[in-house]
Amino acid sequence: MSKILIIAGSSESLINFRGCLLSELVNRNHIVHAISGKDKDSKFVFNELKKIGVSYNSISLSRTGLNFVSDLKTIFSIAKVVNEIKPQIVIAYTLKPVVYAGIICRYYKIKFYYPMMTGLGYIFNSGSGFKRNLIRFVAEKLIKIGLKNCNKLIFQNVDNRNTFIKKGLIDYSKSRVVDGSGVDIKKFEMTEIPNIKVINFLCIARLLKEKGLREYADAAKIVSSKFSNAKFHLVGPYDSSPDRIQIDEVELWSDFLTYHGSSNDVQEHIKNCHIFVLPSYHEGIPRSSLEAMSMARPLITTKASGCKETVLENINGFKVSIGSSKELAEKMIWFLNNRNKIKLMGMESRKLVEKKFDVEIINKNLIEIMNL
């Protein structure tokens, strides 16, 4: 039996990304504590984690940007919890918790530290400019410090691991790769494809440029001008990241795309769609795509790291070039002209999830890596 502390960027991710893992750790008789940044879901998460025997506290944690005062507050908040709980094992995921937890684990001489990179995010990907380059430079220095004493750094795709190794942020011997966070295939069960008189395309993503939402909107405009029976839907919350898309811009898409806002019930949206679309520029392994696949929906996504792993080309969907609304529109039109393929390709999505992305498989791999 060990005392384990889980540190996450947001309370929502504790339930959606790691709820099954936390439950499994409790079932293995570990004492599990969890902390995350405080948000609107914190009270709900507290009650949900309490049901499975996990204690939870929210802390001061800004998920995006670099701000000396707020980041210092985050470090002290995490340090206070570590000092009180005195865990033998610390698991952290998303960039800021990974870095700051690593620094704190070194200070408190925590013997076992397992950070997880769920994607490289805004600062590591395309784009330049003084501010972005400065943030990237500072982040890389902090990451190297934070990862110095980690036991294993766990990635969700090989490309992300190779980026860290190439930049000298981690040694190959201390890195491992698992296929994302997994999906609960019992919760996200197969559902019948709706009536195909009207074909519904769905994208679920935070309102960020690098989720490819502008390309999705452009493709929707192209296709809807030619096919009156094609409908386009977007579900996702506003985000405070520097990469954010303002609500005002999303509202300008209303002639050809329906924005449903944020949702706590993505299953209902997936159930009502025919094809799931995620034109992201980069991911770890996108949970939204896995959930749609588990519910037997075909995908259109990009050739980006993390996205390309979810599609077997022309089997359960298609991969298009990053940033290409034209290619995206072409694949949407392909589905409109080949409606008989939708159900068959959706079934292939489900098979792929069962074989590779089932959360039970992922958790087994994680537990083996961390010797829990």
PDB file of N, CA and C in Angstrom, residues 54-131:
ATOM      1  N   VAL A  54     -11.399   8.629  -3.195  1.00  0.00           N
ATOM      2  CA  VAL A  54     -10.270   9.523  -3.457  1.00  0.00           C
ATOM      3  C   VAL A  54     -10.539  10.874  -2.810  1.00  0.00           C
ATOM      4  N   SER A  55      -9.601  11.363  -2.011  1.00  0.00           N
ATOM      5  CA  SER A  55      -9.762  12.696  -1.432  1.00  0.00           C
ATOM      6  C   SER A  55      -9.282  13.737  -2.435  1.00  0.00           C
ATOM      7  N   TYR A  56      -9.939  14.889  -2.445  1.00  0.00           N
ATOM      8  CA  TYR A  56      -9.650  15.898  -3.471  1.00  0.00           C
ATOM      9  C   TYR A  56      -9.650  17.303  -2.888  1.00  0.00           C
ATOM     10  N   ASN A  57      -8.703  18.100  -3.360  1.00  0.00           N
ATOM     11  CA  ASN A  57      -8.660  19.529  -3.028  1.00  0.00           C
ATOM     12  C   ASN A  57      -8.345  20.318  -4.287  1.00  0.00           C
ATOM     13  N   SER A  58      -8.957  21.490  -4.413  1.00  0.00           N
ATOM     14  CA  SER A  58      -8.600  22.387  -5.515  1.00  0.00           C
ATOM     15  C   SER A  58      -7.545  23.357  -5.019  1.00  0.00           C
ATOM     16  N   ILE A  59      -6.676  23.778  -5.932  1.00  0.00           N
ATOM     17  CA  ILE A  59      -5.598  24.687  -5.571  1.00  0.00           C
ATOM     18  C   ILE A  59      -5.555  25.846  -6.570  1.00  0.00           C
ATOM     19  N   SER A  60      -4.727  26.815  -6.281  1.00  0.00           N
ATOM     20  CA  SER A  60      -4.516  27.933  -7.212  1.00  0.00           C
ATOM     21  C   SER A  60      -3.612  27.442  -8.335  1.00  0.00           C
ATOM     22  N   LEU A  61      -4.161  27.364  -9.556  1.00  0.00           N
ATOM     23  CA  LEU A  61      -3.369  26.890 -10.693  1.00  0.00           C
ATOM     24  C   LEU A  61      -3.940  27.476 -11.979  1.00  0.00           C
ATOM     25  N   SER A  62      -3.164  28.314 -12.632  1.00  0.00           N
ATOM     26  CA  SER A  62      -3.548  28.854 -13.930  1.00  0.00           C
ATOM     27  C   SER A  62      -2.979  27.932 -14.990  1.00  0.00           C
ATOM     28  N   ARG A  63      -3.846  27.327 -15.794  1.00  0.00           N
ATOM     29  CA  ARG A  63      -3.432  26.274 -16.724  1.00  0.00           C
ATOM     30  C   ARG A  63      -2.591  26.796 -17.875  1.00  0.00           C
ATOM     31  N   THR A  64      -2.785  28.052 -18.254  1.00  0.00           N
ATOM     32  CA  THR A  64      -2.088  28.596 -19.423  1.00  0.00           C
ATOM     33  C   THR A  64      -1.310  29.853 -19.058  1.00  0.00           C
ATOM     34  N   GLY A  65      -0.333  30.185 -19.904  1.00  0.00           N
ATOM     35  CA  GLY A  65       0.435  31.410 -19.753  1.00  0.00           C
ATOM     36  C   GLY A  65       1.489  31.332 -18.656  1.00  0.00           C
ATOM     37  N   LEU A  66       2.401  32.288 -18.680  1.00  0.00           N
ATOM     38  CA  LEU A  66       3.431  32.389 -17.652  1.00  0.00           C
ATOM     39  C   LEU A  66       3.231  33.704 -16.897  1.00  0.00           C
ATOM     40  N   ASN A  67       2.944  33.598 -15.608  1.00  0.00           N
ATOM     41  CA  ASN A  67       2.768  34.762 -14.761  1.00  0.00           C
ATOM     42  C   ASN A  67       3.492  34.466 -13.445  1.00  0.00           C
ATOM     43  N   PHE A  68       4.513  35.236 -13.161  1.00  0.00           N
ATOM     44  CA  PHE A  68       5.390  34.929 -12.028  1.00  0.00           C
ATOM     45  C   PHE A  68       4.612  34.795 -10.726  1.00  0.00           C
ATOM     46  N   VAL A  69       3.711  35.736 -10.466  1.00  0.00           N
ATOM     47  CA  VAL A  69       2.989  35.738  -9.190  1.00  0.00           C
ATOM     48  C   VAL A  69       2.057  34.523  -9.080  1.00  0.00           C
ATOM     49  N   SER A  70       1.230  34.291 -10.130  1.00  0.00           N
ATOM     50  CA  SER A  70       0.288  33.170 -10.068  1.00  0.00           C
ATOM     51  C   SER A  70       1.011  31.822 -10.087  1.00  0.00           C
ATOM     52  N   ASP A  71       2.118  31.732 -10.833  1.00  0.00           N
ATOM     53  CA  ASP A  71       2.865  30.477 -10.876  1.00  0.00           C
ATOM     54  C   ASP A  71       3.571  30.191  -9.557  1.00  0.00           C
ATOM     55  N   LEU A  72       4.052  31.242  -8.913  1.00  0.00           N
ATOM     56  CA  LEU A  72       4.657  31.073  -7.583  1.00  0.00           C
ATOM     57  C   LEU A  72       3.614  30.596  -6.582  1.00  0.00           C
ATOM     58  N   LYS A  73       2.408  31.132  -6.719  1.00  0.00           N
ATOM     59  CA  LYS A  73       1.294  30.710  -5.865  1.00  0.00           C
ATOM     60  C   LYS A  73       0.976  29.232  -6.091  1.00  0.00           C
ATOM     61  N   THR A  74       1.034  28.811  -7.362  1.00  0.00           N
ATOM     62  CA  THR A  74       0.800  27.409  -7.698  1.00  0.00           C
ATOM     63  C   THR A  74       1.846  26.508  -7.047  1.00  0.00           C
ATOM     64  N   ILE A  75       3.106  26.897  -7.148  1.00  0.00           N
ATOM     65  CA  ILE A  75       4.190  26.096  -6.568  1.00  0.00           C
ATOM     66  C   ILE A  75       3.996  25.947  -5.063  1.00  0.00           C
ATOM     67  N   PHE A  76       3.677  27.047  -4.379  1.00  0.00           N
ATOM     68  CA  PHE A  76       3.473  26.981  -2.938  1.00  0.00           C
ATOM     69  C   PHE A  76       2.242  26.144  -2.579  1.00  0.00           C
ATOM     70  N   SER A  77       1.193  26.229  -3.411  1.00  0.00           N
ATOM     71  CA  SER A  77      -0.022  25.437  -3.155  1.00  0.00           C
ATOM     72  C   SER A  77       0.270  23.943  -3.243  1.00  0.00           C
ATOM     73  N   ILE A  78       1.015  23.548  -4.293  1.00  0.00           N
ATOM     74  CA  ILE A  78       1.374  22.126  -4.444  1.00  0.00           C
ATOM     75  C   ILE A  78       2.298  21.689  -3.320  1.00  0.00           C
ATOM     76  N   ALA A  79       3.273  22.537  -2.998  1.00  0.00           N
ATOM     77  CA  ALA A  79       4.230  22.202  -1.933  1.00  0.00           C
ATOM     78  C   ALA A  79       3.527  21.999  -0.594  1.00  0.00           C
ATOM     79  N   LYS A  80       2.532  22.830  -0.318  1.00  0.00           N
ATOM     80  CA  LYS A  80       1.794  22.712   0.941  1.00  0.00           C
ATOM     81  C   LYS A  80       1.093  21.362   1.036  1.00  0.00           C
ATOM     82  N   VAL A  81       0.470  20.938  -0.082  1.00  0.00           N
ATOM     83  CA  VAL A  81      -0.227  19.645  -0.097  1.00  0.00           C
ATOM     84  C   VAL A  81       0.778  18.506   0.064  1.00  0.00           C
ATOM     85  N   VAL A  82       1.894  18.572  -0.642  1.00  0.00           N
ATOM     86  CA  VAL A  82       2.917  17.521  -0.543  1.00  0.00           C
ATOM     87  C   VAL A  82       3.444  17.428   0.879  1.00  0.00           C
ATOM     88  N   ASN A  83       3.678  18.565   1.500  1.00  0.00           N
ATOM     89  CA  ASN A  83       4.185  18.586   2.875  1.00  0.00           C
ATOM     90  C   ASN A  83       3.180  17.983   3.850  1.00  0.00           C
ATOM     91  N   GLU A  84       1.884  18.234   3.615  1.00  0.00           N
ATOM     92  CA  GLU A  84       0.847  17.714   4.517  1.00  0.00           C
ATOM     93  C   GLU A  84       0.599  16.227   4.308  1.00  0.00           C
ATOM     94  N   ILE A  85       0.516  15.805   3.051  1.00  0.00           N
ATOM     95  CA  ILE A  85       0.164  14.415   2.732  1.00  0.00           C
ATOM     96  C   ILE A  85       1.361  13.485   2.853  1.00  0.00           C
ATOM     97  N   LYS A  86       2.540  13.977   2.482  1.00  0.00           N
ATOM     98  CA  LYS A  86       3.764  13.182   2.462  1.00  0.00           C
ATOM     99  C   LYS A  86       3.594  11.900   1.637  1.00  0.00           C
ATOM    100  N   PRO A  87       3.297  12.062   0.338  1.00  0.00           N
ATOM    101  CA  PRO A  87       3.100  10.889  -0.515  1.00  0.00           C
ATOM    102  C   PRO A  87       4.414  10.177  -0.825  1.00  0.00           C
ATOM    103  N   GLN A  88       4.318   8.865  -1.061  1.00  0.00           N
ATOM    104  CA  GLN A  88       5.491   8.124  -1.541  1.00  0.00           C
ATOM    105  C   GLN A  88       5.613   8.234  -3.065  1.00  0.00           C
ATOM    106  N   ILE A  89       4.453   8.445  -3.716  1.00  0.00           N
ATOM    107  CA  ILE A  89       4.406   8.485  -5.184  1.00  0.00           C
ATOM    108  C   ILE A  89       3.633   9.724  -5.622  1.00  0.00           C
ATOM    109  N   VAL A  90       4.164  10.430  -6.617  1.00  0.00           N
ATOM    110  CA  VAL A  90       3.454  11.573  -7.195  1.00  0.00           C
ATOM    111  C   VAL A  90       3.298  11.331  -8.692  1.00  0.00           C
ATOM    112  N   ILE A  91       2.078  11.534  -9.183  1.00  0.00           N
ATOM    113  CA  ILE A  91       1.768  11.430 -10.618  1.00  0.00           C
ATOM    114  C   ILE A  91       1.201  12.778 -11.043  1.00  0.00           C
ATOM    115  N   ALA A  92       1.772  13.369 -12.083  1.00  0.00           N
ATOM    116  CA  ALA A  92       1.280  14.670 -12.549  1.00  0.00           C
ATOM    117  C   ALA A  92       1.084  14.637 -14.049  1.00  0.00           C
ATOM    118  N   TYR A  93       0.094  15.363 -14.532  1.00  0.00           N
ATOM    119  CA  TYR A  93      -0.083  15.473 -15.972  1.00  0.00           C
ATOM    120  C   TYR A  93      -0.581  16.853 -16.364  1.00  0.00           C
ATOM    121  N   THR A  94      -0.342  17.181 -17.610  1.00  0.00           N
ATOM    122  CA  THR A  94      -0.386  18.494 -18.252  1.00  0.00           C
ATOM    123  C   THR A  94       0.841  19.299 -17.815  1.00  0.00           C
ATOM    124  N   LEU A  95       1.260  20.233 -18.653  1.00  0.00           N
ATOM    125  CA  LEU A  95       2.596  20.819 -18.587  1.00  0.00           C
ATOM    126  C   LEU A  95       2.944  21.471 -17.251  1.00  0.00           C
ATOM    127  N   LYS A  96       2.113  22.395 -16.776  1.00  0.00           N
ATOM    128  CA  LYS A  96       2.471  23.104 -15.539  1.00  0.00           C
ATOM    129  C   LYS A  96       2.575  22.172 -14.331  1.00  0.00           C
ATOM    130  N   PRO A  97       1.565  21.306 -14.081  1.00  0.00           N
ATOM    131  CA  PRO A  97       1.715  20.368 -12.973  1.00  0.00           C
ATOM    132  C   PRO A  97       2.953  19.488 -13.097  1.00  0.00           C
ATOM    133  N   VAL A  98       3.280  19.062 -14.316  1.00  0.00           N
ATOM    134  CA  VAL A  98       4.462  18.221 -14.537  1.00  0.00           C
ATOM    135  C   VAL A  98       5.731  18.955 -14.103  1.00  0.00           C
ATOM    136  N   VAL A  99       5.873  20.203 -14.513  1.00  0.00           N
ATOM    137  CA  VAL A  99       7.077  20.978 -14.205  1.00  0.00           C
ATOM    138  C   VAL A  99       7.166  21.293 -12.720  1.00  0.00           C
ATOM    139  N   TYR A 100       6.080  21.875 -12.181  1.00  0.00           N
ATOM    140  CA  TYR A 100       6.138  22.342 -10.798  1.00  0.00           C
ATOM    141  C   TYR A 100       6.166  21.183  -9.806  1.00  0.00           C
ATOM    142  N   ALA A 101       5.445  20.110 -10.106  1.00  0.00           N
ATOM    143  CA  ALA A 101       5.488  18.934  -9.231  1.00  0.00           C
ATOM    144  C   ALA A 101       6.888  18.331  -9.220  1.00  0.00           C
ATOM    145  N   GLY A 102       7.548  18.340 -10.391  1.00  0.00           N
ATOM    146  CA  GLY A 102       8.905  17.802 -10.457  1.00  0.00           C
ATOM    147  C   GLY A 102       9.870  18.572  -9.582  1.00  0.00           C
ATOM    148  N   ILE A 103       9.753  19.896  -9.602  1.00  0.00           N
ATOM    149  CA  ILE A 103      10.619  20.737  -8.770  1.00  0.00           C
ATOM    150  C   ILE A 103      10.357  20.463  -7.293  1.00  0.00           C
ATOM    151  N   ILE A 104       9.089  20.360  -6.939  1.00  0.00           N
ATOM    152  CA  ILE A 104       8.712  20.131  -5.540  1.00  0.00           C
ATOM    153  C   ILE A 104       9.130  18.731  -5.082  1.00  0.00           C
ATOM    154  N   CYS A 105       8.993  17.739  -5.956  1.00  0.00           N
ATOM    155  CA  CYS A 105       9.408  16.371  -5.600  1.00  0.00           C
ATOM    156  C   CYS A 105      10.911  16.313  -5.320  1.00  0.00           C
ATOM    157  N   ARG A 106      11.683  17.082  -6.067  1.00  0.00           N
ATOM    158  CA  ARG A 106      13.124  17.130  -5.815  1.00  0.00           C
ATOM    159  C   ARG A 106      13.401  17.740  -4.444  1.00  0.00           C
ATOM    160  N   TYR A 107      12.683  18.803  -4.128  1.00  0.00           N
ATOM    161  CA  TYR A 107      12.902  19.483  -2.842  1.00  0.00           C
ATOM    162  C   TYR A 107      12.544  18.571  -1.668  1.00  0.00           C
ATOM    163  N   TYR A 108      11.404  17.865  -1.789  1.00  0.00           N
ATOM    164  CA  TYR A 108      10.942  17.006  -0.701  1.00  0.00           C
ATOM    165  C   TYR A 108      11.490  15.575  -0.792  1.00  0.00           C
ATOM    166  N   LYS A 109      12.377  15.348  -1.774  1.00  0.00           N
ATOM    167  CA  LYS A 109      13.008  14.033  -1.953  1.00  0.00           C
ATOM    168  C   LYS A 109      11.977  12.907  -2.102  1.00  0.00           C
ATOM    169  N   ILE A 110      10.931  13.178  -2.892  1.00  0.00           N
ATOM    170  CA  ILE A 110       9.941  12.140  -3.205  1.00  0.00           C
ATOM    171  C   ILE A 110      10.630  11.099  -4.085  1.00  0.00           C
ATOM    172  N   LYS A 111      10.560   9.848  -3.687  1.00  0.00           N
ATOM    173  CA  LYS A 111      11.329   8.794  -4.358  1.00  0.00           C
ATOM    174  C   LYS A 111      10.766   8.435  -5.734  1.00  0.00           C
ATOM    175  N   PHE A 112       9.430   8.464  -5.869  1.00  0.00           N
ATOM    176  CA  PHE A 112       8.813   8.024  -7.124  1.00  0.00           C
ATOM    177  C   PHE A 112       7.970   9.149  -7.730  1.00  0.00           C
ATOM    178  N   TYR A 113       8.413   9.627  -8.869  1.00  0.00           N
ATOM    179  CA  TYR A 113       7.684  10.688  -9.577  1.00  0.00           C
ATOM    180  C   TYR A 113       7.457  10.266 -11.019  1.00  0.00           C
ATOM    181  N   TYR A 114       6.161  10.234 -11.420  1.00  0.00           N
ATOM    182  CA  TYR A 114       5.780   9.794 -12.766  1.00  0.00           C
ATOM    183  C   TYR A 114       4.967  10.887 -13.467  1.00  0.00           C
ATOM    184  N   PRO A 115       5.620  11.758 -14.201  1.00  0.00           N
ATOM    185  CA  PRO A 115       4.881  12.767 -14.968  1.00  0.00           C
ATOM    186  C   PRO A 115       4.340  12.185 -16.272  1.00  0.00           C
ATOM    187  N   MET A 116       3.225  12.742 -16.739  1.00  0.00           N
ATOM    188  CA  MET A 116       2.606  12.320 -17.990  1.00  0.00           C
ATOM    189  C   MET A 116       2.403  13.529 -18.891  1.00  0.00           C
ATOM    190  N   MET A 117       2.854  13.425 -20.129  1.00  0.00           N
ATOM    191  CA  MET A 117       2.628  14.489 -21.104  1.00  0.00           C
ATOM    192  C   MET A 117       1.437  14.099 -21.973  1.00  0.00           C
ATOM    193  N   THR A 118       0.337  14.819 -21.821  1.00  0.00           N
ATOM    194  CA  THR A 118      -0.879  14.495 -22.565  1.00  0.00           C
ATOM    195  C   THR A 118      -0.954  15.241 -23.896  1.00  0.00           C
ATOM    196  N   GLY A 119       0.146  15.829 -24.292  1.00  0.00           N
ATOM    197  CA  GLY A 119       0.234  16.621 -25.527  1.00  0.00           C
ATOM    198  C   GLY A 119       1.218  17.740 -25.272  1.00  0.00           C
ATOM    199  N   LEU A 120       1.804  18.282 -26.322  1.00  0.00           N
ATOM    200  CA  LEU A 120       2.838  19.299 -26.135  1.00  0.00           C
ATOM    201  C   LEU A 120       2.289  20.710 -26.101  1.00  0.00           C
ATOM    202  N   GLY A 121       1.062  20.898 -26.577  1.00  0.00           N
ATOM    203  CA  GLY A 121       0.397  22.175 -26.396  1.00  0.00           C
ATOM    204  C   GLY A 121       0.916  23.315 -27.257  1.00  0.00           C
ATOM    205  N   TYR A 122       0.409  24.469 -26.938  1.00  0.00           N
ATOM    206  CA  TYR A 122       0.589  25.697 -27.721  1.00  0.00           C
ATOM    207  C   TYR A 122       2.055  26.080 -27.921  1.00  0.00           C
ATOM    208  N   ILE A 123       2.844  26.045 -26.849  1.00  0.00           N
ATOM    209  CA  ILE A 123       4.195  26.606 -26.932  1.00  0.00           C
ATOM    210  C   ILE A 123       5.167  25.748 -27.727  1.00  0.00           C
ATOM    211  N   PHE A 124       4.895  24.445 -27.851  1.00  0.00           N
ATOM    212  CA  PHE A 124       5.832  23.562 -28.529  1.00  0.00           C
ATOM    213  C   PHE A 124       5.552  23.416 -30.022  1.00  0.00           C
ATOM    214  N   ASN A 125       4.460  23.959 -30.457  1.00  0.00           N
ATOM    215  CA  ASN A 125       4.064  23.711 -31.831  1.00  0.00           C
ATOM    216  C   ASN A 125       4.256  24.936 -32.709  1.00  0.00           C
ATOM    217  N   SER A 126       3.756  24.834 -33.944  1.00  0.00           N
ATOM    218  CA  SER A 126       4.057  25.833 -34.962  1.00  0.00           C
ATOM    219  C   SER A 126       3.800  27.245 -34.486  1.00  0.00           C
ATOM    220  N   GLY A 127       4.594  28.154 -35.002  1.00  0.00           N
ATOM    221  CA  GLY A 127       4.445  29.544 -34.621  1.00  0.00           C
ATOM    222  C   GLY A 127       5.738  30.090 -34.045  1.00  0.00           C
ATOM    223  N   SER A 128       5.943  31.379 -34.227  1.00  0.00           N
ATOM    224  CA  SER A 128       7.141  32.003 -33.695  1.00  0.00           C
ATOM    225  C   SER A 128       6.788  33.406 -33.233  1.00  0.00           C
ATOM    226  N   GLY A 129       7.763  34.243 -33.149  1.00  0.00           N
ATOM    227  CA  GLY A 129       7.549  35.570 -32.597  1.00  0.00           C
ATOM    228  C   GLY A 129       8.268  35.671 -31.264  1.00  0.00           C
ATOM    229  N   PHE A 130       8.618  36.879 -30.858  1.00  0.00           N
ATOM    230  CA  PHE A 130       9.434  37.076 -29.659  1.00  0.00           C
ATOM    231  C   PHE A 130       8.792  36.474 -28.416  1.00  0.00           C
ATOM    232  N   LYS A 131       7.510  36.803 -28.191  1.00  0.00           N
ATOM    233  CA  LYS A 131       6.851  36.335 -26.977  1.00  0.00           C
ATOM    234  C   LYS A 131       6.775  34.813 -26.934  1.00  0.00           C
TER     235      LYS A 131
END
